[in-house]
mmCIF file of C-alpha atoms and ligand atoms in Angstrom:
data_model
loop_
_atom_site.group_PDB
_atom_site.id
_atom_site.type_symbol
_atom_site.label_atom_id
_atom_site.label_comp_id
_atom_site.label_asym_id
_atom_site.label_seq_id
_atom_site.Cartn_x
_atom_site.Cartn_y
_atom_site.Cartn_z
ATOM 1 C CA MET A 1 -16.876 13.770 -36.972
ATOM 2 C CA GLY A 2 -16.333 11.987 -33.547
ATOM 3 C CA MET A 3 -13.618 13.302 -31.089
ATOM 4 C CA GLN A 4 -10.129 11.899 -31.506
ATOM 5 C CA ASP A 5 -8.336 10.404 -28.516
ATOM 6 C CA GLY A 6 -6.068 13.385 -28.097
ATOM 7 C CA ASP A 7 -9.257 15.686 -28.075
ATOM 8 C CA ILE A 8 -10.784 13.489 -25.292
ATOM 9 C CA GLU A 9 -7.749 13.464 -23.214
ATOM 10 C CA ARG A 10 -7.528 17.328 -23.449
ATOM 11 C CA ALA A 11 -11.084 17.848 -22.862
ATOM 12 C CA ILE A 12 -10.885 15.780 -19.626
ATOM 13 C CA GLU A 13 -7.917 17.698 -18.458
ATOM 14 C CA ALA A 14 -9.709 20.874 -19.067
ATOM 15 C CA VAL A 15 -12.367 19.950 -16.840
ATOM 16 C CA ARG A 16 -10.201 18.803 -14.227
ATOM 17 C CA ALA A 17 -8.204 21.944 -14.121
ATOM 18 C CA GLU A 18 -11.471 23.953 -14.103
ATOM 19 C CA GLN A 19 -13.058 21.924 -11.212
ATOM 20 C CA GLY A 20 -10.004 21.920 -8.939
ATOM 21 C CA ASP A 21 -10.368 20.244 -5.518
ATOM 22 C CA ARG A 22 -14.131 20.188 -6.063
ATOM 23 C CA LEU A 23 -13.754 17.042 -8.344
ATOM 24 C CA LEU A 24 -11.925 13.927 -7.255
ATOM 25 C CA ILE A 25 -11.382 11.129 -10.011
ATOM 26 C CA LEU A 26 -10.349 7.794 -8.365
ATOM 27 C CA GLY A 27 -9.190 4.924 -10.547
ATOM 28 C CA HIS A 28 -8.678 1.156 -9.614
ATOM 29 C CA HIS A 29 -5.291 -0.452 -10.716
ATOM 30 C CA TYR A 30 -7.269 -2.674 -13.124
ATOM 31 C CA GLN A 31 -8.534 0.183 -15.269
ATOM 32 C CA ALA A 32 -6.937 0.735 -18.685
ATOM 33 C CA ASP A 33 -4.161 3.284 -18.925
ATOM 34 C CA ALA A 34 -6.234 5.673 -20.878
ATOM 35 C CA VAL A 35 -8.590 6.007 -17.998
ATOM 36 C CA VAL A 36 -6.083 5.813 -14.925
ATOM 37 C CA ARG A 37 -4.007 8.499 -16.287
ATOM 38 C CA HIS A 38 -6.701 11.025 -15.433
ATOM 39 C CA ALA A 39 -7.233 9.815 -11.965
ATOM 40 C CA ASP A 40 -6.096 12.081 -8.986
ATOM 41 C CA GLU A 41 -5.720 8.799 -6.918
ATOM 42 C CA ARG A 42 -4.913 5.356 -8.264
ATOM 43 C CA GLY A 43 -5.231 2.363 -5.795
ATOM 44 C CA ASP A 44 -6.534 -0.888 -4.814
ATOM 45 C CA SER A 45 -9.890 -1.279 -3.297
ATOM 46 C CA LEU A 46 -8.711 -0.505 0.263
ATOM 47 C CA GLU A 47 -6.592 2.587 -0.736
ATOM 48 C CA LEU A 48 -9.567 3.922 -2.920
ATOM 49 C CA ALA A 49 -12.088 3.545 0.059
ATOM 50 C CA ARG A 50 -9.662 5.402 2.297
ATOM 51 C CA LYS A 51 -9.241 8.181 -0.389
ATOM 52 C CA ALA A 52 -12.871 8.508 -0.787
ATOM 53 C CA ALA A 53 -13.306 9.025 2.932
ATOM 54 C CA ALA A 54 -10.490 11.464 3.179
ATOM 55 C CA HIS A 55 -11.599 14.215 0.619
ATOM 56 C CA PRO A 56 -14.492 16.137 2.189
ATOM 57 C CA GLU A 57 -13.836 19.056 -0.144
ATOM 58 C CA ALA A 58 -14.711 17.128 -3.243
ATOM 59 C CA GLU A 59 -18.195 17.897 -4.157
ATOM 60 C CA ARG A 60 -18.023 15.268 -6.998
ATOM 61 C CA ILE A 61 -16.248 11.993 -6.998
ATOM 62 C CA VAL A 62 -15.933 9.994 -10.133
ATOM 63 C CA PHE A 63 -15.149 6.319 -9.419
ATOM 64 C CA CYS A 64 -13.575 4.477 -12.339
ATOM 65 C CA GLY A 65 -13.901 0.993 -11.123
ATOM 66 C CA VAL A 66 -16.890 -1.209 -10.471
ATOM 67 C CA ARG A 67 -20.257 -0.715 -8.692
ATOM 68 C CA PHE A 68 -19.421 -2.062 -5.303
ATOM 69 C CA MET A 69 -16.399 0.315 -5.055
ATOM 70 C CA ALA A 70 -18.618 3.324 -6.088
ATOM 71 C CA GLU A 71 -21.222 2.247 -3.521
ATOM 72 C CA SER A 72 -18.597 2.041 -0.791
ATOM 73 C CA ALA A 73 -17.272 5.459 -1.739
ATOM 74 C CA ASP A 74 -20.975 6.902 -1.467
ATOM 75 C CA ILE A 75 -21.371 5.192 1.818
ATOM 76 C CA LEU A 76 -18.169 6.741 3.233
ATOM 77 C CA THR A 77 -18.792 10.275 1.991
ATOM 78 C CA GLY A 78 -20.904 13.074 3.232
ATOM 79 C CA ALA A 79 -24.340 14.449 2.342
ATOM 80 C CA GLY A 80 -22.835 17.264 0.125
ATOM 81 C CA GLN A 81 -20.802 14.798 -2.086
ATOM 82 C CA THR A 82 -21.995 12.979 -5.076
ATOM 83 C CA VAL A 83 -20.382 9.892 -6.401
ATOM 84 C CA TYR A 84 -20.664 9.086 -10.202
ATOM 85 C CA MET A 85 -19.626 5.986 -12.251
ATOM 86 C CA PRO A 86 -18.650 6.522 -15.906
ATOM 87 C CA GLU A 87 -20.346 3.085 -16.645
ATOM 88 C CA THR A 88 -22.987 2.259 -14.272
ATOM 89 C CA ALA A 89 -23.378 -1.188 -15.729
ATOM 90 C CA ALA A 90 -19.835 -2.205 -14.439
ATOM 91 C CA GLY A 91 -20.461 -4.740 -11.836
ATOM 92 C CA CYS A 92 -18.721 -7.595 -10.314
ATOM 93 C CA PRO A 93 -19.997 -11.255 -10.878
ATOM 94 C CA MET A 94 -18.529 -12.311 -7.606
ATOM 95 C CA ALA A 95 -20.329 -9.607 -5.633
ATOM 96 C CA ASP A 96 -23.509 -10.971 -7.374
ATOM 97 C CA MET A 97 -22.968 -14.402 -5.946
ATOM 98 C CA ALA A 98 -24.299 -13.372 -2.540
ATOM 99 C CA THR A 99 -27.577 -11.795 -1.706
ATOM 100 C CA ALA A 100 -28.529 -10.393 1.658
ATOM 101 C CA GLU A 101 -31.194 -12.999 1.939
ATOM 102 C CA ALA A 102 -29.036 -15.954 1.241
ATOM 103 C CA MET A 103 -26.546 -14.552 3.843
ATOM 104 C CA GLU A 104 -29.129 -14.296 6.266
ATOM 105 C CA ALA A 105 -30.323 -17.869 5.679
ATOM 106 C CA ALA A 106 -26.705 -19.001 6.067
ATOM 107 C CA TRP A 107 -26.191 -17.084 9.313
ATOM 108 C CA ALA A 108 -29.377 -18.890 10.786
ATOM 109 C CA ARG A 109 -28.046 -22.304 9.600
ATOM 110 C CA LEU A 110 -24.572 -21.579 11.339
ATOM 111 C CA GLN A 111 -26.142 -20.469 14.675
ATOM 112 C CA VAL A 112 -27.405 -24.277 15.068
ATOM 113 C CA HIS A 113 -23.891 -25.575 15.826
ATOM 114 C CA ALA A 114 -22.142 -22.584 17.599
ATOM 115 C CA ASP A 115 -23.093 -19.097 18.594
ATOM 116 C CA ALA A 116 -19.545 -17.629 18.349
ATOM 117 C CA TRP A 117 -19.601 -16.732 14.706
ATOM 118 C CA LEU A 118 -18.554 -13.234 13.459
ATOM 119 C CA PRO A 119 -19.192 -12.219 9.726
ATOM 120 C CA VAL A 120 -16.565 -10.799 7.670
ATOM 121 C CA VAL A 121 -17.664 -9.521 4.131
ATOM 122 C CA TYR A 122 -15.213 -8.894 1.300
ATOM 123 C CA VAL A 123 -15.779 -5.365 -0.106
ATOM 124 C CA ASN A 124 -16.713 -7.123 -3.308
ATOM 125 C CA SER A 125 -20.287 -7.516 -2.322
ATOM 126 C CA SER A 126 -23.519 -5.440 -2.331
ATOM 127 C CA ALA A 127 -24.223 -2.766 0.019
ATOM 128 C CA ALA A 128 -27.179 -4.800 1.345
ATOM 129 C CA VAL A 129 -24.764 -7.684 2.311
ATOM 130 C CA LYS A 130 -22.553 -5.196 3.984
ATOM 131 C CA ALA A 131 -25.414 -3.842 5.944
ATOM 132 C CA VAL A 132 -26.354 -7.338 7.162
ATOM 133 C CA CYS A 133 -22.771 -7.916 8.244
ATOM 134 C CA GLY A 134 -22.761 -4.434 9.949
ATOM 135 C CA ARG A 135 -25.973 -5.288 11.907
ATOM 136 C CA LEU A 136 -24.378 -8.586 13.067
ATOM 137 C CA GLY A 137 -21.256 -6.887 14.346
ATOM 138 C CA GLY A 138 -19.051 -7.912 11.668
ATOM 139 C CA SER A 139 -16.612 -6.147 9.572
ATOM 140 C CA ALA A 140 -15.743 -5.720 5.922
ATOM 141 C CA CYS A 141 -12.239 -6.524 4.532
ATOM 142 C CA THR A 142 -10.326 -6.353 1.224
ATOM 143 C CA SER A 143 -7.659 -8.484 0.029
ATOM 144 C CA SER A 144 -5.078 -6.283 1.651
ATOM 145 C CA ASN A 145 -6.154 -6.518 5.037
ATOM 146 C CA ALA A 146 -8.222 -9.787 5.261
ATOM 147 C CA SER A 147 -5.430 -11.343 7.350
ATOM 148 C CA ALA A 148 -5.650 -8.497 9.999
ATOM 149 C CA VAL A 149 -9.505 -8.654 10.025
ATOM 150 C CA PHE A 150 -9.557 -12.481 10.432
ATOM 151 C CA ARG A 151 -6.765 -12.346 12.992
ATOM 152 C CA ARG A 152 -8.665 -10.069 15.092
ATOM 153 C CA ALA A 153 -11.864 -12.032 14.897
ATOM 154 C CA LEU A 154 -10.114 -15.444 15.748
ATOM 155 C CA ASP A 155 -7.974 -14.047 18.576
ATOM 156 C CA GLY A 156 -11.245 -12.776 19.796
ATOM 157 C CA GLY A 157 -12.511 -16.288 20.214
ATOM 158 C CA HIS A 158 -14.748 -15.991 17.155
ATOM 159 C CA ARG A 159 -15.476 -18.357 14.246
ATOM 160 C CA VAL A 160 -15.421 -16.514 11.021
ATOM 161 C CA PHE A 161 -18.084 -16.715 8.393
ATOM 162 C CA PHE A 162 -16.589 -15.076 5.266
ATOM 163 C CA LEU A 163 -18.333 -14.247 2.043
ATOM 164 C CA PRO A 164 -18.429 -14.235 -0.916
ATOM 165 C CA ASP A 165 -14.974 -15.365 -2.076
ATOM 166 C CA GLU A 166 -14.124 -18.927 -1.314
ATOM 167 C CA HIS A 167 -10.582 -18.511 -2.393
ATOM 168 C CA LEU A 168 -9.587 -15.345 -0.569
ATOM 169 C CA GLY A 169 -11.115 -17.115 2.546
ATOM 170 C CA ARG A 170 -9.183 -20.268 2.102
ATOM 171 C CA ASN A 171 -5.965 -18.486 1.429
ATOM 172 C CA THR A 172 -6.338 -16.112 4.333
ATOM 173 C CA ALA A 173 -7.323 -18.953 6.816
ATOM 174 C CA ALA A 174 -4.354 -20.909 5.475
ATOM 175 C CA ALA A 175 -1.936 -17.930 5.880
ATOM 176 C CA LEU A 176 -3.099 -17.775 9.622
ATOM 177 C CA GLY A 177 -2.390 -21.220 10.259
ATOM 178 C CA VAL A 178 -5.930 -22.570 10.241
ATOM 179 C CA PRO A 179 -6.042 -26.337 9.498
ATOM 180 C CA GLU A 180 -7.762 -27.145 6.233
ATOM 181 C CA ASP A 181 -10.233 -29.547 8.211
ATOM 182 C CA GLU A 182 -11.250 -26.455 10.063
ATOM 183 C CA THR A 183 -12.194 -24.538 7.104
ATOM 184 C CA ALA A 184 -15.575 -25.519 5.473
ATOM 185 C CA VAL A 185 -17.282 -24.244 2.442
ATOM 186 C CA TYR A 186 -20.877 -23.224 2.506
ATOM 187 C CA ASP A 187 -22.698 -23.633 -0.957
ATOM 188 C CA PRO A 188 -25.675 -21.334 -1.013
ATOM 189 C CA GLY A 189 -27.047 -23.588 -3.916
ATOM 190 C CA ARG A 190 -27.512 -26.527 -1.635
ATOM 191 C CA ALA A 191 -29.801 -27.375 1.249
ATOM 192 C CA ASP A 192 -28.233 -26.345 4.416
ATOM 193 C CA GLY A 193 -25.199 -25.053 2.514
ATOM 194 C CA GLY A 194 -24.100 -28.575 1.728
ATOM 195 C CA VAL A 195 -21.882 -28.715 5.012
ATOM 196 C CA GLU A 196 -22.030 -31.726 7.235
ATOM 197 C CA PRO A 197 -22.917 -31.061 10.779
ATOM 198 C CA ALA A 198 -19.530 -32.460 12.045
ATOM 199 C CA ALA A 199 -17.533 -30.257 9.525
ATOM 200 C CA LEU A 200 -19.677 -27.288 10.812
ATOM 201 C CA ALA A 201 -18.979 -28.096 14.489
ATOM 202 C CA ARG A 202 -15.372 -28.362 13.647
ATOM 203 C CA ALA A 203 -15.011 -25.162 11.586
ATOM 204 C CA ARG A 204 -13.195 -22.079 12.652
ATOM 205 C CA VAL A 205 -13.837 -20.463 9.445
ATOM 206 C CA VAL A 206 -16.778 -21.073 7.049
ATOM 207 C CA VAL A 207 -16.331 -19.602 3.501
ATOM 208 C CA TRP A 208 -19.021 -18.933 0.900
ATOM 209 C CA LYS A 209 -18.653 -20.755 -2.382
ATOM 210 C CA GLY A 210 -18.214 -17.650 -4.705
ATOM 211 C CA PHE A 211 -15.326 -16.976 -7.012
ATOM 212 C CA CYS A 212 -13.794 -14.243 -9.361
ATOM 213 C CA HIS A 213 -13.620 -15.712 -12.868
ATOM 214 C CA VAL A 214 -10.628 -13.489 -13.699
ATOM 215 C CA HIS A 215 -8.509 -15.119 -10.995
ATOM 216 C CA THR A 216 -9.741 -18.767 -11.324
ATOM 217 C CA ALA A 217 -8.088 -18.727 -14.662
ATOM 218 C CA PHE A 218 -4.777 -19.277 -12.746
ATOM 219 C CA THR A 219 -4.363 -22.950 -12.423
ATOM 220 C CA GLU A 220 -1.916 -25.491 -10.691
ATOM 221 C CA ALA A 221 -0.999 -26.845 -14.206
ATOM 222 C CA ARG A 222 -0.119 -23.272 -15.497
ATOM 223 C CA ILE A 223 2.157 -22.467 -12.499
ATOM 224 C CA ARG A 224 3.877 -25.954 -13.005
ATOM 225 C CA ALA A 225 4.362 -25.189 -16.596
ATOM 226 C CA VAL A 226 5.685 -21.649 -15.857
ATOM 227 C CA ARG A 227 8.104 -23.175 -13.571
ATOM 228 C CA ARG A 228 9.678 -25.310 -16.105
ATOM 229 C CA GLU A 229 9.574 -22.371 -18.729
ATOM 230 C CA ARG A 230 11.223 -19.869 -16.541
ATOM 231 C CA PRO A 231 12.933 -21.731 -13.740
ATOM 232 C CA ASN A 232 14.459 -18.300 -12.379
ATOM 233 C CA ALA A 233 11.304 -16.447 -12.182
ATOM 234 C CA ARG A 234 9.370 -15.620 -8.977
ATOM 235 C CA ILE A 235 5.568 -16.170 -9.076
ATOM 236 C CA ILE A 236 3.212 -14.008 -7.355
ATOM 237 C CA VAL A 237 -0.640 -14.240 -7.433
ATOM 238 C CA HIS A 238 -3.635 -12.308 -6.069
ATOM 239 C CA PRO A 239 -5.439 -14.346 -3.344
ATOM 240 C CA GLU A 240 -8.608 -14.592 -5.223
ATOM 241 C CA THR A 241 -6.597 -17.416 -7.083
ATOM 242 C CA PRO A 242 -7.719 -20.877 -5.934
ATOM 243 C CA ARG A 243 -5.906 -22.433 -2.985
ATOM 244 C CA ALA A 244 -4.389 -25.332 -4.790
ATOM 245 C CA ALA A 245 -2.765 -22.932 -7.287
ATOM 246 C CA ALA A 246 -2.028 -20.014 -4.796
ATOM 247 C CA ARG A 247 -0.091 -22.455 -2.536
ATOM 248 C CA LEU A 248 2.357 -23.283 -5.543
ATOM 249 C CA ALA A 249 3.253 -19.633 -6.074
ATOM 250 C CA ASP A 250 6.108 -17.903 -4.188
ATOM 251 C CA ALA A 251 4.047 -15.099 -2.892
ATOM 252 C CA ARG A 252 0.272 -13.947 -2.625
ATOM 253 C CA GLY A 253 -0.667 -10.443 -2.413
ATOM 254 C CA SER A 254 -3.507 -7.767 -3.210
ATOM 255 C CA THR A 255 -2.996 -5.517 -5.984
ATOM 256 C CA SER A 256 -1.033 -3.059 -4.084
ATOM 257 C CA GLN A 257 1.117 -5.679 -2.487
ATOM 258 C CA ILE A 258 1.919 -7.146 -6.027
ATOM 259 C CA ILE A 259 3.042 -3.683 -7.004
ATOM 260 C CA ARG A 260 5.358 -3.406 -3.950
ATOM 261 C CA TYR A 261 6.696 -6.914 -4.580
ATOM 262 C CA VAL A 262 7.724 -5.758 -8.113
ATOM 263 C CA GLU A 263 8.923 -2.371 -6.990
ATOM 264 C CA GLU A 264 11.316 -4.021 -4.351
ATOM 265 C CA ALA A 265 12.640 -6.716 -6.752
ATOM 266 C CA PRO A 266 16.210 -6.452 -7.591
ATOM 267 C CA ASP A 267 17.353 -5.453 -11.053
ATOM 268 C CA GLY A 268 17.442 -8.066 -13.721
ATOM 269 C CA SER A 269 14.827 -10.371 -11.915
ATOM 270 C CA GLU A 270 11.843 -12.014 -13.635
ATOM 271 C CA ILE A 271 8.348 -12.103 -12.164
ATOM 272 C CA VAL A 272 5.335 -14.009 -13.343
ATOM 273 C CA ILE A 273 2.147 -12.253 -12.121
ATOM 274 C CA GLY A 274 -1.356 -13.922 -11.644
ATOM 275 C CA THR A 275 -3.760 -10.977 -11.588
ATOM 276 C CA GLU A 276 -5.771 -8.777 -13.884
ATOM 277 C CA ARG A 277 -4.307 -8.029 -17.264
ATOM 278 C CA ASN A 278 -4.348 -4.393 -17.323
ATOM 279 C CA LEU A 279 -2.303 -4.047 -14.172
ATOM 280 C CA VAL A 280 0.230 -6.734 -15.376
ATOM 281 C CA GLU A 281 0.697 -5.067 -18.740
ATOM 282 C CA ARG A 282 1.264 -1.633 -17.029
ATOM 283 C CA LEU A 283 3.695 -2.956 -14.660
ATOM 284 C CA ALA A 284 5.618 -4.755 -17.489
ATOM 285 C CA ALA A 285 5.705 -1.397 -19.398
ATOM 286 C CA GLU A 286 6.858 0.463 -16.361
ATOM 287 C CA GLN A 287 9.556 -2.010 -15.515
ATOM 288 C CA ARG A 288 10.709 -2.542 -18.981
ATOM 289 C CA GLY A 289 14.647 -2.794 -18.927
ATOM 290 C CA ARG A 290 14.678 -3.279 -15.201
ATOM 291 C CA VAL A 291 12.517 -6.360 -14.268
ATOM 292 C CA THR A 292 10.922 -8.685 -16.583
ATOM 293 C CA ILE A 293 7.111 -8.953 -15.895
ATOM 294 C CA VAL A 294 5.251 -11.880 -17.460
ATOM 295 C CA PRO A 295 1.422 -12.478 -17.112
ATOM 296 C CA LEU A 296 0.789 -16.036 -15.625
ATOM 297 C CA THR A 297 -2.169 -16.036 -18.004
ATOM 298 C CA PRO A 298 -3.622 -13.011 -19.496
ATOM 299 C CA SER A 299 -6.921 -12.529 -17.930
ATOM 300 C CA LEU A 300 -9.010 -9.527 -18.161
ATOM 301 C CA CYS A 301 -11.970 -8.231 -15.862
ATOM 302 C CA SER A 302 -14.490 -7.374 -18.665
ATOM 303 C CA ASP A 303 -16.429 -5.311 -16.116
ATOM 304 C CA MET A 304 -13.465 -3.044 -15.266
ATOM 305 C CA ALA A 305 -12.771 -2.647 -18.973
ATOM 306 C CA ARG A 306 -16.234 -1.127 -19.597
ATOM 307 C CA THR A 307 -15.055 2.216 -18.508
ATOM 308 C CA SER A 308 -13.353 4.108 -21.298
ATOM 309 C CA GLU A 309 -11.957 7.619 -21.691
ATOM 310 C CA SER A 310 -14.884 8.783 -23.525
ATOM 311 C CA SER A 311 -17.438 7.493 -20.999
ATOM 312 C CA LEU A 312 -15.375 9.438 -18.240
ATOM 313 C CA LEU A 313 -15.536 12.467 -20.197
ATOM 314 C CA GLU A 314 -19.435 12.138 -20.749
ATOM 315 C CA VAL A 315 -19.672 12.291 -16.865
ATOM 316 C CA LEU A 316 -17.492 15.188 -16.537
ATOM 317 C CA ARG A 317 -19.188 17.165 -19.267
ATOM 318 C CA ASP A 318 -22.786 16.464 -18.437
ATOM 319 C CA TRP A 319 -23.053 15.089 -14.933
ATOM 320 C CA PRO A 320 -25.935 12.959 -15.851
ATOM 321 C CA GLU A 321 -28.148 12.048 -12.979
ATOM 322 C CA SER A 322 -28.347 8.464 -14.326
ATOM 323 C CA ARG A 323 -24.700 7.993 -13.594
ATOM 324 C CA GLU A 324 -25.011 8.932 -10.012
ATOM 325 C CA VAL A 325 -24.513 6.222 -7.258
ATOM 326 C CA HIS A 326 -26.878 6.403 -4.378
ATOM 327 C CA VAL A 327 -27.103 3.796 -1.578
ATOM 328 C CA PRO A 328 -30.320 4.310 0.389
ATOM 329 C CA GLU A 329 -29.625 5.540 3.892
ATOM 330 C CA ALA A 330 -31.455 2.655 5.559
ATOM 331 C CA ILE A 331 -28.763 0.227 3.986
ATOM 332 C CA ALA A 332 -25.920 2.804 4.126
ATOM 333 C CA ARG A 333 -26.360 3.346 7.838
ATOM 334 C CA ASP A 334 -25.585 -0.491 8.615
ATOM 335 C CA ALA A 335 -23.180 -1.051 5.654
ATOM 336 C CA ARG A 336 -21.096 1.926 7.019
ATOM 337 C CA LEU A 337 -20.643 0.046 10.257
ATOM 338 C CA SER A 338 -18.910 -2.858 8.341
ATOM 339 C CA LEU A 339 -16.658 -0.376 6.338
ATOM 340 C CA GLU A 340 -15.725 1.813 9.353
ATOM 341 C CA ARG A 341 -14.805 -1.433 11.295
ATOM 342 C CA MET A 342 -12.623 -2.249 8.265
ATOM 343 C CA LEU A 343 -10.932 1.053 8.064
ATOM 344 C CA ALA A 344 -10.247 0.874 11.789
ATOM 345 C CA ALA A 345 -8.660 -2.526 11.367
ATOM 346 C CA GLY A 346 -5.653 -1.233 9.392
HETATM 347 P P1 13P B 401 -7.801 -5.338 -4.550
HETATM 348 O O1 13P B 401 -8.000 -4.067 -5.327
HETATM 349 O O2 13P B 401 -8.223 -5.248 -3.242
HETATM 350 O O3 13P B 401 -6.462 -6.013 -4.866
HETATM 351 O O4 13P B 401 -8.894 -6.480 -5.177
HETATM 352 C C1 13P B 401 -8.812 -6.830 -6.614
HETATM 353 C C2 13P B 401 -10.080 -7.004 -7.120
HETATM 354 O O5 13P B 401 -10.578 -7.950 -7.427
HETATM 355 C C3 13P B 401 -10.981 -5.700 -7.191
HETATM 356 O O6 13P B 401 -12.146 -6.217 -7.794
HETATM 357 FE FE1 SF4 B 402 -14.986 -8.743 -9.705
HETATM 358 FE FE2 SF4 B 402 -12.858 -10.240 -10.157
HETATM 359 FE FE3 SF4 B 402 -13.511 -8.115 -11.831
HETATM 360 FE FE4 SF4 B 402 -12.590 -7.737 -9.326
HETATM 361 S S1 SF4 B 402 -11.493 -8.733 -10.897
HETATM 362 S S2 SF4 B 402 -14.200 -6.799 -10.171
HETATM 363 S S3 SF4 B 402 -13.514 -9.515 -8.235
HETATM 364 S S4 SF4 B 402 -14.858 -9.908 -11.476
#
């Protein structure tokens, strides 16, 4: 007979108690409740990168999230630390929309019209893409600090080449007051990225044509409908939401910024949230009776949902080599430059 849920929970807690500080379990906010309840640290992608770097005593780090996050943890940790994923197939379709080769081709294309470009890569990218960025003097960012990283580049007289999320790039540029006609989209599927020479010459920000399917589910039509259905509600969306819809919301924020927005809301308020379903449902349950939380549209990240309590226990019990995450040092060395510049940016 298989283990019951309660048995799995107790077995995980027994390993945690036995391992103490040698074990660090990190859980992203988009993970299911049954998984994140076992995490030592719960956070958004920026907070979890910081936590991974801040625990040199942890010999084993188990990352409940998706691959690019576990890779970043491996890059930011020392030689005596091993990072594991309960589900190694948990990837990010958006991260897969940019390869290092395509990025290098785009970079060469940009140089034709101006030499003041600086690459900024979203952490939702492969280690190889982060390595190219690091070699070119650029920085990584997350949705929490994209504005700070963009501002520093623009204030330094640079033009920003951002990949792979078109929408975070556009929303960040707009928040910093960059006019729409100074933001261009580079489509890696088209010759020369499909950017007209005049548009490229004018551009202060060029964004890659990638997207997150979880957040493109949030549409202008849905926001307008919610405004009619719930005239008193405030609407907040994650900045991976397409610009046309995101601009109609009352606020835009990363996962942690959304949580803070909810926590700071007055009693009795109503908030509609456009981000991944596990987080929205958890906030709704936590706030029940104080703040009414409603999903803009229920939208699940199926990669985040791969990790289960039983796959977490399998790692903790057997430490299978197949679930270790290792970024080759030749790539890690340059990718680390991108991540360290990001952590230094705030
Ligand atoms: P943050 O955790 O940075 O808000 O990003 C959300 C996300 O899409 C993670 O994959
Ligand atoms: Fe990738 Fe979107 Fe899932 Fe985040 S929510 S891991 S960006 S697919």
